[in-house]
Coordinates of C-alpha atoms in Angstrom, one line a residue:
X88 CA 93.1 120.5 126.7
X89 CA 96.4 122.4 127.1
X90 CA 99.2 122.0 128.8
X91 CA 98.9 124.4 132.2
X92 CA 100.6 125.0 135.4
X93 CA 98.2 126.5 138.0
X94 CA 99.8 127.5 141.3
X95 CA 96.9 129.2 143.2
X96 CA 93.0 128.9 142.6
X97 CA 92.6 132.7 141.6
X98 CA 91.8 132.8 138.2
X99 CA 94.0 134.7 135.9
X100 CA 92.2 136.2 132.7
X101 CA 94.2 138.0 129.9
X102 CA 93.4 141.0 128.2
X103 CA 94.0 141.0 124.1
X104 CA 97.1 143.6 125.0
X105 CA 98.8 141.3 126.9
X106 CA 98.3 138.1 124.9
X107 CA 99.7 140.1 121.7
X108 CA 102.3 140.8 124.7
X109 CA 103.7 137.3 126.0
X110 CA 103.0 135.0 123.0
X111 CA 100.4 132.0 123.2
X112 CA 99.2 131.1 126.6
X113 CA 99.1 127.6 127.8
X114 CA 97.0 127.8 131.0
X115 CA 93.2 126.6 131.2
X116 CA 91.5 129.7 132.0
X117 CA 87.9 128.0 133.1
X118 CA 88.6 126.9 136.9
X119 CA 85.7 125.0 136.2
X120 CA 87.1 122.4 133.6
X121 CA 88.6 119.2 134.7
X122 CA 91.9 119.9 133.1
X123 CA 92.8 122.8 136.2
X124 CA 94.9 121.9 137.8
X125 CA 95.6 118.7 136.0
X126 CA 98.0 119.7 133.5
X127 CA 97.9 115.8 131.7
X128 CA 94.3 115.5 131.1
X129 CA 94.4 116.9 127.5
X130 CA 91.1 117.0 125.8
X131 CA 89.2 116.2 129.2
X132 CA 85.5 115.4 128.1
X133 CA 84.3 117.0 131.1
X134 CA 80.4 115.2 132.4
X135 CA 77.1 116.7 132.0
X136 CA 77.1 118.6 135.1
X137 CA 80.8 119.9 135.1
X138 CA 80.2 121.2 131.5
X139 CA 77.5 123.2 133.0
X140 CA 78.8 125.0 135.1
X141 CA 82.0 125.5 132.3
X142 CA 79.2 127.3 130.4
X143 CA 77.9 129.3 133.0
X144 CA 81.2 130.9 133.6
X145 CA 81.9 131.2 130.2
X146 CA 78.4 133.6 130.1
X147 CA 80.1 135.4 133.0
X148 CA 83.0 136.2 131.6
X149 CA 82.7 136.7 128.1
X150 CA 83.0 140.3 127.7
X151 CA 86.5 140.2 130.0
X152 CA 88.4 139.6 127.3
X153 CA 88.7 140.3 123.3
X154 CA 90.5 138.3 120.9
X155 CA 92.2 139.1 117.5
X156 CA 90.1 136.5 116.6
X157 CA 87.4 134.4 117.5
X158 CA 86.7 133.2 121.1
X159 CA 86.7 129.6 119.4
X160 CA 88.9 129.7 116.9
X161 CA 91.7 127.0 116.9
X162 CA 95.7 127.6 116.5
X163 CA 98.7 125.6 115.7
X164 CA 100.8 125.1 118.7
X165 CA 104.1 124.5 116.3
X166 CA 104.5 120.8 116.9
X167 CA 106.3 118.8 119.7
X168 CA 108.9 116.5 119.1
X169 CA 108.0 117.6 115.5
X170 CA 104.6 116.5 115.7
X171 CA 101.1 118.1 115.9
X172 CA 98.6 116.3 114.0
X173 CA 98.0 112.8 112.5
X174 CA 99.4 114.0 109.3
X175 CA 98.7 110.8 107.7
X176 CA 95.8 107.9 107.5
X177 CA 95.0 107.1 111.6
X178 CA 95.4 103.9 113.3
X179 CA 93.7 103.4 116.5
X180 CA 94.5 100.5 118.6
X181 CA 92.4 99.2 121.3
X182 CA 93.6 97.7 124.6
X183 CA 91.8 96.1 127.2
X184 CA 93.4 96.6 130.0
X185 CA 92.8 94.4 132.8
X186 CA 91.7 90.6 134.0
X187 CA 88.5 92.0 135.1
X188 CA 87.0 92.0 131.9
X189 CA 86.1 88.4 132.3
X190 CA 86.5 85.9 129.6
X191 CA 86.8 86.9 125.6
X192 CA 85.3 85.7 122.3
X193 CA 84.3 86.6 119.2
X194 CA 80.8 88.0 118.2
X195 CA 79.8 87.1 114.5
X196 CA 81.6 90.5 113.3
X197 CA 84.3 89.3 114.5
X198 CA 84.6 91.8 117.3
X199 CA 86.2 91.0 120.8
X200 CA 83.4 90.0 123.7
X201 CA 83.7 89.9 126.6
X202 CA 82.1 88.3 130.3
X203 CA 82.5 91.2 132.1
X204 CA 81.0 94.1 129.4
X205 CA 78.1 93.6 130.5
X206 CA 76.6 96.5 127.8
X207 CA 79.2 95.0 124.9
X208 CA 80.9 98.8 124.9
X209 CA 84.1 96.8 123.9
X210 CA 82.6 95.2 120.4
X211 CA 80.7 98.6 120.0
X212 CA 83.9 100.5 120.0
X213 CA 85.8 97.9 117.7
X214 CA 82.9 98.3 115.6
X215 CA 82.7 102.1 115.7
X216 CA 86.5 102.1 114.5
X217 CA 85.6 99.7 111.5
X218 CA 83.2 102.2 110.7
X219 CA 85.1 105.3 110.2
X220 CA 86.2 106.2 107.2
X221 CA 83.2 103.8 105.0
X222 CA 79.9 104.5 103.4
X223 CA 80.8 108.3 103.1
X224 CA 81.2 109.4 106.1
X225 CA 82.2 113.1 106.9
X226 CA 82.4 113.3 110.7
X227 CA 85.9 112.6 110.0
X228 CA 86.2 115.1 107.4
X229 CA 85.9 118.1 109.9
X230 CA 89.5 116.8 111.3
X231 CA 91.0 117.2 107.5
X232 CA 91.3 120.6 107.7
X233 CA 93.9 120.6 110.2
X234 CA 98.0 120.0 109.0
X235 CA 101.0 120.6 110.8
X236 CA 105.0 120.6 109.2
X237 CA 107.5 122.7 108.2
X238 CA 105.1 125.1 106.0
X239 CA 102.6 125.6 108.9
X240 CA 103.8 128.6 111.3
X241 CA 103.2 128.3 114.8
X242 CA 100.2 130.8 115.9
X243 CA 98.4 130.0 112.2
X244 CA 94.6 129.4 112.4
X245 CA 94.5 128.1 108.4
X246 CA 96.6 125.6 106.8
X247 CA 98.7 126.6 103.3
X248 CA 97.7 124.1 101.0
X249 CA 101.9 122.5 100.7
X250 CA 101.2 121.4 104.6
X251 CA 100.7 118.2 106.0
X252 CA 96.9 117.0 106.0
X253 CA 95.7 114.9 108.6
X254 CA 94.4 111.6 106.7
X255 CA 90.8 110.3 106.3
X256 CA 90.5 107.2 107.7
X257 CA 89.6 105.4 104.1
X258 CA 88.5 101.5 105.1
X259 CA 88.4 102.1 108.7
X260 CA 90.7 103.5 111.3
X261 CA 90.8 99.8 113.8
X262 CA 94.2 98.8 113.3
X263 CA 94.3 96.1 116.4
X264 CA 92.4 94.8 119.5
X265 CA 94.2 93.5 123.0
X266 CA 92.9 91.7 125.7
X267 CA 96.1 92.3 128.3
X268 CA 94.6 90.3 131.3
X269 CA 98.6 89.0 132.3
X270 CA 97.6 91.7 135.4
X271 CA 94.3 93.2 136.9
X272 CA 93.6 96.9 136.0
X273 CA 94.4 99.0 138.8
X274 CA 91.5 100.5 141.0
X275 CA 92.8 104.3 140.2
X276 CA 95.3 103.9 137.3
X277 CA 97.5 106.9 137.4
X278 CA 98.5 108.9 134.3
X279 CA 102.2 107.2 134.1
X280 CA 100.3 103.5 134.8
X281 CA 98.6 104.2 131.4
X282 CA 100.9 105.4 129.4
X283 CA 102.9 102.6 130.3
X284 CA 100.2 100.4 129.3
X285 CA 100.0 102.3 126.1
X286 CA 104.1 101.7 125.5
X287 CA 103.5 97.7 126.5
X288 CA 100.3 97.8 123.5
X289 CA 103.1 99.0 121.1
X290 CA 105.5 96.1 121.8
X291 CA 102.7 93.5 121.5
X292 CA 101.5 95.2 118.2
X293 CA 104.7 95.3 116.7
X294 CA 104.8 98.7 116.7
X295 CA 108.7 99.4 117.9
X296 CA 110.3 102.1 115.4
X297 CA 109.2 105.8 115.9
X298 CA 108.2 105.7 112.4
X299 CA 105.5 103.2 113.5
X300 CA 104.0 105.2 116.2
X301 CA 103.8 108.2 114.1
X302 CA 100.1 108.0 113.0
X303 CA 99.0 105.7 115.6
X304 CA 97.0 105.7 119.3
X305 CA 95.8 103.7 121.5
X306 CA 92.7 103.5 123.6
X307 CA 93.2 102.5 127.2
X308 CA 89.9 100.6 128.3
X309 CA 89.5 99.8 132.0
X310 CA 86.6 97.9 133.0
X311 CA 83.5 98.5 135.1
X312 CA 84.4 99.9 138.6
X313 CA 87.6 101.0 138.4
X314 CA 88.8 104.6 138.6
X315 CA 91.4 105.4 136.2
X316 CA 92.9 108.9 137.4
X317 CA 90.1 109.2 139.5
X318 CA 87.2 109.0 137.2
X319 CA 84.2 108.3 138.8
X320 CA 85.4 110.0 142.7
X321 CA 84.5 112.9 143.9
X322 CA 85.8 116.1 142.3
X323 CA 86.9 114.3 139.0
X324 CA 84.6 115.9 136.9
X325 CA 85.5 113.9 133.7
X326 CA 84.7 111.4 131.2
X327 CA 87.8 110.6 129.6
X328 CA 90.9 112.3 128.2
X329 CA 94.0 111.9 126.6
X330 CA 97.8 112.5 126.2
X331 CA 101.4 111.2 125.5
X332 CA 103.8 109.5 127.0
X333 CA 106.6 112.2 127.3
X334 CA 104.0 114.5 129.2
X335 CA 102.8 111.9 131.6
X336 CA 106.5 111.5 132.7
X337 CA 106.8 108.1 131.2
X338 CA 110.1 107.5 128.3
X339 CA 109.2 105.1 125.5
X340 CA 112.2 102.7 123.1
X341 CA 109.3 103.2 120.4
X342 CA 108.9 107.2 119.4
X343 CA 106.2 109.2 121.2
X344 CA 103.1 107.1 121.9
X345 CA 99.6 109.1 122.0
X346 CA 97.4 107.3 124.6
X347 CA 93.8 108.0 125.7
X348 CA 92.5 107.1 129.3
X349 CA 89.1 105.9 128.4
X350 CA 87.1 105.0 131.4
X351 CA 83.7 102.7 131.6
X352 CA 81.9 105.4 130.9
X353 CA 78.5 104.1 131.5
X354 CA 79.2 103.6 135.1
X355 CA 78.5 107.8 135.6
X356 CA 75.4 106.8 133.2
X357 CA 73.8 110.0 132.0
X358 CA 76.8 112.4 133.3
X359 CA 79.3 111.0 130.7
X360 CA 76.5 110.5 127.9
X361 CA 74.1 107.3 128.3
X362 CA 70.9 107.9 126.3
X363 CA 72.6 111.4 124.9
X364 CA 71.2 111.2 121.6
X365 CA 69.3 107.7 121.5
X366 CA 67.5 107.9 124.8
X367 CA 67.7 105.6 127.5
X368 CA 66.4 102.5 126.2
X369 CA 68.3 102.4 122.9
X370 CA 71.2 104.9 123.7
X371 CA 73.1 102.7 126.5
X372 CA 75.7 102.5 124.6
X373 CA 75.7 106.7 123.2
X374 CA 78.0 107.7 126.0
X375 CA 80.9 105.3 124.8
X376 CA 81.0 106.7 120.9
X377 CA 80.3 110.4 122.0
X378 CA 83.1 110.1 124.8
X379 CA 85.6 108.3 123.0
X380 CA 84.8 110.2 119.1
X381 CA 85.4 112.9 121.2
X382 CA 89.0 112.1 122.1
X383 CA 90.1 110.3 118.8
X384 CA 89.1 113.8 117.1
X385 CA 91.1 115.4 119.4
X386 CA 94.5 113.4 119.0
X387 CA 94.4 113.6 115.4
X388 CA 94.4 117.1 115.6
X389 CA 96.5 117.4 118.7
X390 CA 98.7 114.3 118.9
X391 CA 101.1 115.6 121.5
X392 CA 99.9 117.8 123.2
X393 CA 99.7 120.9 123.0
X394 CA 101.8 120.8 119.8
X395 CA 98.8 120.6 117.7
X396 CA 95.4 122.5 117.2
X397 CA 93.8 124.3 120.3
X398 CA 92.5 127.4 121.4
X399 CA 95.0 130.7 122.3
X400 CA 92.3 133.5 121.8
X401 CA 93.0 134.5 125.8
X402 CA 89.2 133.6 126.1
X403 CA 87.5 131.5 128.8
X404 CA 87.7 129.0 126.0
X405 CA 91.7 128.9 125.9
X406 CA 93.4 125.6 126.1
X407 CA 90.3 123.5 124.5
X408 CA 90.9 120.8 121.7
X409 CA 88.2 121.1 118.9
X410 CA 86.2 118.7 121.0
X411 CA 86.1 120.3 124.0
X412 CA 84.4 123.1 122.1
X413 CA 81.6 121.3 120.3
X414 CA 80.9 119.1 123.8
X415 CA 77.4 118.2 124.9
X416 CA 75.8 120.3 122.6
X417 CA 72.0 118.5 122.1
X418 CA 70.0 120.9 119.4
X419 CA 70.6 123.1 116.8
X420 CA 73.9 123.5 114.9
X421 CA 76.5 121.2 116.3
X422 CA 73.9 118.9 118.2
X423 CA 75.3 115.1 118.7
X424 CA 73.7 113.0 116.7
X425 CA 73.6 109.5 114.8
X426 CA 76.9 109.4 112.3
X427 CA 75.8 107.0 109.5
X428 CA 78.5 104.7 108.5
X429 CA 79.3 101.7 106.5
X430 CA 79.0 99.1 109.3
X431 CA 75.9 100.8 110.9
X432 CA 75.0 103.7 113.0
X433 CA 77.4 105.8 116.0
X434 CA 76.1 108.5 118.5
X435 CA 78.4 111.0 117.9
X436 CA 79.3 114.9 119.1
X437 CA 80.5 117.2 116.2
X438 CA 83.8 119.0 116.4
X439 CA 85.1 123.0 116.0
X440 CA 85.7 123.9 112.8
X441 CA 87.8 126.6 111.7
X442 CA 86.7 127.2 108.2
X443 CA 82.8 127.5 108.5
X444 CA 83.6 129.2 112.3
X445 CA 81.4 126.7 113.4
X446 CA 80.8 123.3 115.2
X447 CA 80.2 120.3 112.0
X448 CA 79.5 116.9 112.8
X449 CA 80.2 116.8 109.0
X450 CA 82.8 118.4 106.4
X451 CA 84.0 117.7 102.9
X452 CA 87.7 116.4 102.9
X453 CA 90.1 118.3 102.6
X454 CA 93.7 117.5 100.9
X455 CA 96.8 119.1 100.5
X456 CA 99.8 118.6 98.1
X457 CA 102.3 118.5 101.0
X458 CA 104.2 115.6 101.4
X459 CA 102.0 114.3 104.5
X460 CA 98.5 115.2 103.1
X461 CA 94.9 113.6 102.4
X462 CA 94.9 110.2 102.9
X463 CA 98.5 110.4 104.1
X464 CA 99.7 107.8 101.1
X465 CA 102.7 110.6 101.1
X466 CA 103.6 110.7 104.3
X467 CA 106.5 108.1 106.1
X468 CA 105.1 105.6 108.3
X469 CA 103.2 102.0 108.1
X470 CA 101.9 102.1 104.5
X471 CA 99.6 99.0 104.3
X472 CA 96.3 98.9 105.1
X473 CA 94.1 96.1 107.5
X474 CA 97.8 94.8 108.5
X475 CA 95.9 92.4 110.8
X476 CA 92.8 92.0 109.2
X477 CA 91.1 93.0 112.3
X478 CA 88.7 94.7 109.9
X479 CA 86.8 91.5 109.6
X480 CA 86.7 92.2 106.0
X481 CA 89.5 91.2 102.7
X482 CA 90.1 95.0 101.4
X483 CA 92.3 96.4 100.7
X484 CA 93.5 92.8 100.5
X485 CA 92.6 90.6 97.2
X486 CA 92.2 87.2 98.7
X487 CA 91.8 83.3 98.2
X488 CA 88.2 82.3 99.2
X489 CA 88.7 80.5 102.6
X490 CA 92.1 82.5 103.3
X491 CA 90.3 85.5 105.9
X492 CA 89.7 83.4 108.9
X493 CA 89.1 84.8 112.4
X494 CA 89.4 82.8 116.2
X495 CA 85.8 81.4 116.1
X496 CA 85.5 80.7 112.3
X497 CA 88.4 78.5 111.4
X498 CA 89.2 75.8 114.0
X499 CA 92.9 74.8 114.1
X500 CA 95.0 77.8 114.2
X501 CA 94.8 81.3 115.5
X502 CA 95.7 84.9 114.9
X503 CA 99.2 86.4 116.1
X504 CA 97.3 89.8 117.3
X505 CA 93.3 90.7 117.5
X506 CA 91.4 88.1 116.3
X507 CA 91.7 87.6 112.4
X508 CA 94.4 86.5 110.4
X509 CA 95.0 84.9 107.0
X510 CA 95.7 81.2 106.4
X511 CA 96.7 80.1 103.4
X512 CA 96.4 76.0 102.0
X513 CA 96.4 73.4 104.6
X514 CA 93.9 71.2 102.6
X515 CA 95.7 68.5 102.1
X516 CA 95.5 68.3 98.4
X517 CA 96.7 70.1 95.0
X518 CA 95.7 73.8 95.9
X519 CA 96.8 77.4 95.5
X520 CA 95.8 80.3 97.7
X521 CA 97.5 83.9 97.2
X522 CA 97.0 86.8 99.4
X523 CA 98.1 90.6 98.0
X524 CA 97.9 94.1 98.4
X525 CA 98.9 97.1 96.1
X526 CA 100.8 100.1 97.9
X527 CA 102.6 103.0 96.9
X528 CA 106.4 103.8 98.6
X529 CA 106.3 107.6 98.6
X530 CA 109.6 108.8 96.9
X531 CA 111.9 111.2 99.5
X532 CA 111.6 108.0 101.9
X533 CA 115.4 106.5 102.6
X534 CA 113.8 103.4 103.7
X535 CA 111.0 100.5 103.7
X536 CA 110.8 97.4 105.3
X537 CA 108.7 94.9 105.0
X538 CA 107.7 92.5 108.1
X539 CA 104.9 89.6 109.0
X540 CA 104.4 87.3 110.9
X541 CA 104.2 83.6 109.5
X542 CA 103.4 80.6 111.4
X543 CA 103.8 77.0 109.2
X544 CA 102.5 74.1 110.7
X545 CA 102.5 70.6 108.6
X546 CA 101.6 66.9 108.5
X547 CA 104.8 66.1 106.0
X548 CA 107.2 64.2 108.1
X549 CA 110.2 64.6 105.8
X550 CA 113.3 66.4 106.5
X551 CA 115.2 66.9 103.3
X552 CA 112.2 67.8 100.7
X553 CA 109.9 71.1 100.4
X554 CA 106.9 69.6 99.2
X555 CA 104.7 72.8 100.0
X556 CA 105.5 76.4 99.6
X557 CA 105.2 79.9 100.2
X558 CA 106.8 82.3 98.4
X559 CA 107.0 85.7 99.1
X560 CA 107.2 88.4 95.9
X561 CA 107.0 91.9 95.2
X562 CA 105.1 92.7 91.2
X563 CA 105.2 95.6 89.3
X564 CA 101.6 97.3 88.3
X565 CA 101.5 95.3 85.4
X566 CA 101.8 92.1 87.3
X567 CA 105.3 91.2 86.8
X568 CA 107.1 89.6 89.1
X569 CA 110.0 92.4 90.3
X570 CA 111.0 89.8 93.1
X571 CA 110.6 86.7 95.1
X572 CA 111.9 87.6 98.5
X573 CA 112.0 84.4 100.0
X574 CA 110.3 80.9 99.5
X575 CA 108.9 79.3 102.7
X576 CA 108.2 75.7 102.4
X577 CA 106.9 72.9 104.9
X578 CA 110.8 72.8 106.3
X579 CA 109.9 75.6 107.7
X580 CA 107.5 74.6 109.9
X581 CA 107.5 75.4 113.4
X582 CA 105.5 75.7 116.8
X583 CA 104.4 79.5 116.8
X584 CA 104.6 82.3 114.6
X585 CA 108.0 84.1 113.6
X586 CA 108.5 87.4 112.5
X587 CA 110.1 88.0 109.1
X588 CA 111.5 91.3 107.4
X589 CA 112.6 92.3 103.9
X590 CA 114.4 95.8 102.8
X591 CA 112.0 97.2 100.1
X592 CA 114.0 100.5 99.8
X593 CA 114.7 99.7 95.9
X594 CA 111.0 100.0 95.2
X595 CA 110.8 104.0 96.7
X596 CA 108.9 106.1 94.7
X597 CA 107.4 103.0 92.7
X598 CA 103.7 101.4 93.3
X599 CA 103.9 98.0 94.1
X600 CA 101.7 94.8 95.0
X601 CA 103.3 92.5 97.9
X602 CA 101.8 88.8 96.8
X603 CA 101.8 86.2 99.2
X604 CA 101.3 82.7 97.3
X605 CA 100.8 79.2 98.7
X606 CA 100.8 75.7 97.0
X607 CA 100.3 72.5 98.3
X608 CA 100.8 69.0 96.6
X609 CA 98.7 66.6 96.5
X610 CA 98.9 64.8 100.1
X611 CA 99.7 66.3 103.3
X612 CA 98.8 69.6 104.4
X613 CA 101.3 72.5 105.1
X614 CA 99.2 75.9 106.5
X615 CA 100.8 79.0 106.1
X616 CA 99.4 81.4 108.9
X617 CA 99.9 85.1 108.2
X618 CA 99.1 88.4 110.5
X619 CA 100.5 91.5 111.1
X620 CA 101.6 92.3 108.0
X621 CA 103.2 96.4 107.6
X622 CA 105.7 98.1 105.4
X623 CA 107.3 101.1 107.1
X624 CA 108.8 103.7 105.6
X625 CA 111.3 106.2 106.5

């Protein structure tokens, strides 16, 4: 929800004369919603019960005020810190934040388990993430609609079609899962605890330039029993929200780092969504992809709040996201429901929608010829796709047979970050094993950079002669080699892995494939461990 400072409890509505009158109001007009009060909790999913009575003073006080336009319709808040929306393809990274989680493993999707998720919401979630964005699925395509950037006035409810497009998330938007159990989650995180949490994720990801953090957030997980900002005490009222570090006080060396506080939902059971759509027996897990589709839906469109898309009508409405408007909604247009995707099934809530003046739980996409639209190919940023191959799957990579390898599938080595990497020879004999991806460098950048991590490990014990190698190239569409980087060999080797970089900024405005390509001999194995591979662009 908006940003607000409330100083009394008296409730202050606005007529249409004096909205017109003092520009777009930030406050939370519904005393009723969890955000009152709380300026931080942006996009509060407010529970069952709160959200009624939300709706009852809604009813109340609908005829107190009247609106240029409608009582729902959405606005562009102009942008802060130059950003509104995910005006590119989003990355969501998970963190599980705490040591009460228990132990972790791998279930055979290759999704984190853990001892203490006693209902699996963790592998659900990774899961759900996968999902987006495969089999043709439109939820996400609601959220296209939105932009932000220069050609987008502040105050507009439509987007000009030069703007800035919020991506779909084509191949899934899971970019990364952590398990931080170095501490114990706190019994009532505060807003600044998380975002710092948030700004830790970054460093372990890899994610340090501003550039990286641009269409990027991460999900804050805190385990069964704790109370993160309170959730779960009397007078909370909510089921999750979400925010950025600037507004919850916190400064970041990385850019601006959108966060989400998402709570163990299922310990409020029915109030924050158990059995919403599924019922009780098969819905356990229906609160977890309602609450937290809810929020991802609501930081792409509003990625720093409130520069993004929200509600300024003046109404009892004003200050909601576009899932705040669309929330526990259980029949007829809008109603929550199963979102088929390419991995299986989500309970999911739909989200406002500016165009059809209506709550869609689906939407054709929509792209723009602005230098951030669609699938946000044009826009700066991390370019690559599956950097980490957390997807559990090769694409967009091309790979060797035996090269995708997760945790519990290939004994010996072990990913940098998540649970998947790619690992390349280490037979022993005469073998070749390549790993590549085709990308486009938008023109207009001034820079890209590309950087992995590489761990070499070998059973050749001599000093002087590179037996085994990796090399490192950049080919032209046509195949041809433009350039071998570097060439890696097994005197290289060494105990962990080590992060490499390359300046690609002679290949801007050119579509390229970045081959990695391994060969071994035919005695003595050398392993070349990839993971967290990105180009950046800037």
């Amino acid at each position: 929800m908006m940003k607000t400072v409330v100083a009394t409890a008296v409730l202050g509505l606005m007529t249409s004369a004096a909205y017109a009158g003092t520009g777009h109001s930030n406050k939370i007009h519904n005393p009723y919603s969890p955000a009152y009060g709380h300026t931080y909790r942006h996009g509060a999913v407010p529970t069952r019960e709160t959200w009624g009575q939300m709706r009852r003073f809604e009813d109340t006080h609908a005829s107190a005020t009247t609106a240029a336009t409608g009582t729902k319709t959405l606005s562009y808040g102009g942008g802060v810190d130059g950003i509104g929306v995910t005006s590119g393809t989003p990355k969501v990274y998970l963190v599980v934040y705490g040591s009460q989680w228990g132990s972790a493993g791998t279930d055979a999707n290759g999704n984190m388990t853990l001892s203490g998720d006693s209902l699996g919401a963790v592998p659900y979630l990774e899961s759900m993430f996968k999902g987006l964005g495969t089999g043709g699925e439109l939820w996400s395509g609601v959220m296209t609609q939105y932009c932000d950037g220069s050609a987008v006035s502040s105050g507009a409810t439509s987007c000009p079609s030069n703007a800035n497009y919020i991506g779909y998330p084509t191949g899934g938007a899971f970019a990364g899962i952590w398990y931080d159990n170095s501490v114990s989650s706190p019994s009532n995180a505060t807003a600044a605890q998380l975002a710092q949490e948030a700004i830790k994720a970054a460093a372990h990801f890899g994610n340090t330039t501003a550039a990286s953090n641009r269409y990027v957030q991460y999900v804050i997980l805190s385990p069964t029993g704790t109370h993160p900002d309170g959730f779960n005490t009397s007078g909370s009222g909510f089921c999750a929200w979400h925010d950025w570090n600037g507004d919850a006080g916190v400064s970041s060396s990385y850019g601006d780092i959108a966060f989400t506080n998402m709570p163990y939902v299922a310990d409020m059971g029915t109030s924050c969504g158990q059995g919403f759509v599924n019922g009780s027996s098969a819905g356990k897990l229906d609160g977890f992809s309602i609450v937290e589709g809810h929020e991802y839906a609501e930081t792409v469109t509003d990625q720093n709040p409130a520069g993004g898309w929200t509600n300024h009508t003046g109404s009892s409405s004003n200050g909601q996201e576009n899932g705040d408007e669309c929330a526990w909604i259980s029949s007829g247009q809008g109603a929550s429901a199963n979102v088929s995707m390419g991995n299986g099934s989500y309970a999911m809530q739909s989200t406002w929608s500016n165009d059809t003046n209506e709550c869609d739980i689906s939407h054709p996409i929509v792209t723009g010829s602005g230098s951030g639209g669609g699938g946000g190919g044009g826009g700066s940023g991390q370019l690559l796709s599956n950097t980490g191959f957390e997807s559990g799957s090769a694409a967009p990579w091309s790979l060797s047979s035996g090269v995708l390898c997760s945790n519990s599938t290939c004994s010996g080595q072990s990913a940098h970050n998540g649970s998947w990497f790619a690992w390349l020879d280490g037979y022993g004999s005469s073998h070749t094993d390549t790993a590549s991806q085709s990308v486009s460098i938008p023109s207009g950048n001034t820079s890209a950079t590309l950087a992995f991590y590489l761990h070499i490990d070998t059973a050749e014990t001599t000093s002087s002669t590179a037996y085994d190698t990796l090399k490192v190239q950049v080919l032209n569409s046509s195949g041809s080699v433009l350039a071998t980087l570097h060439t890696y060999s097994n005197l290289n080797a060494a105990s962990g892995y080590v992060q490499h970089s390359f300046d690609l900024s002679s290949y801007i405005g050119q579509t390229v494939t970045i081959k990695f390509t391994g060969t071994e001999d035919s005695s003595n194995q050398t392993s070349f461990v990839l993971d967290d591979i990105t180009l950046n662009a800037q």
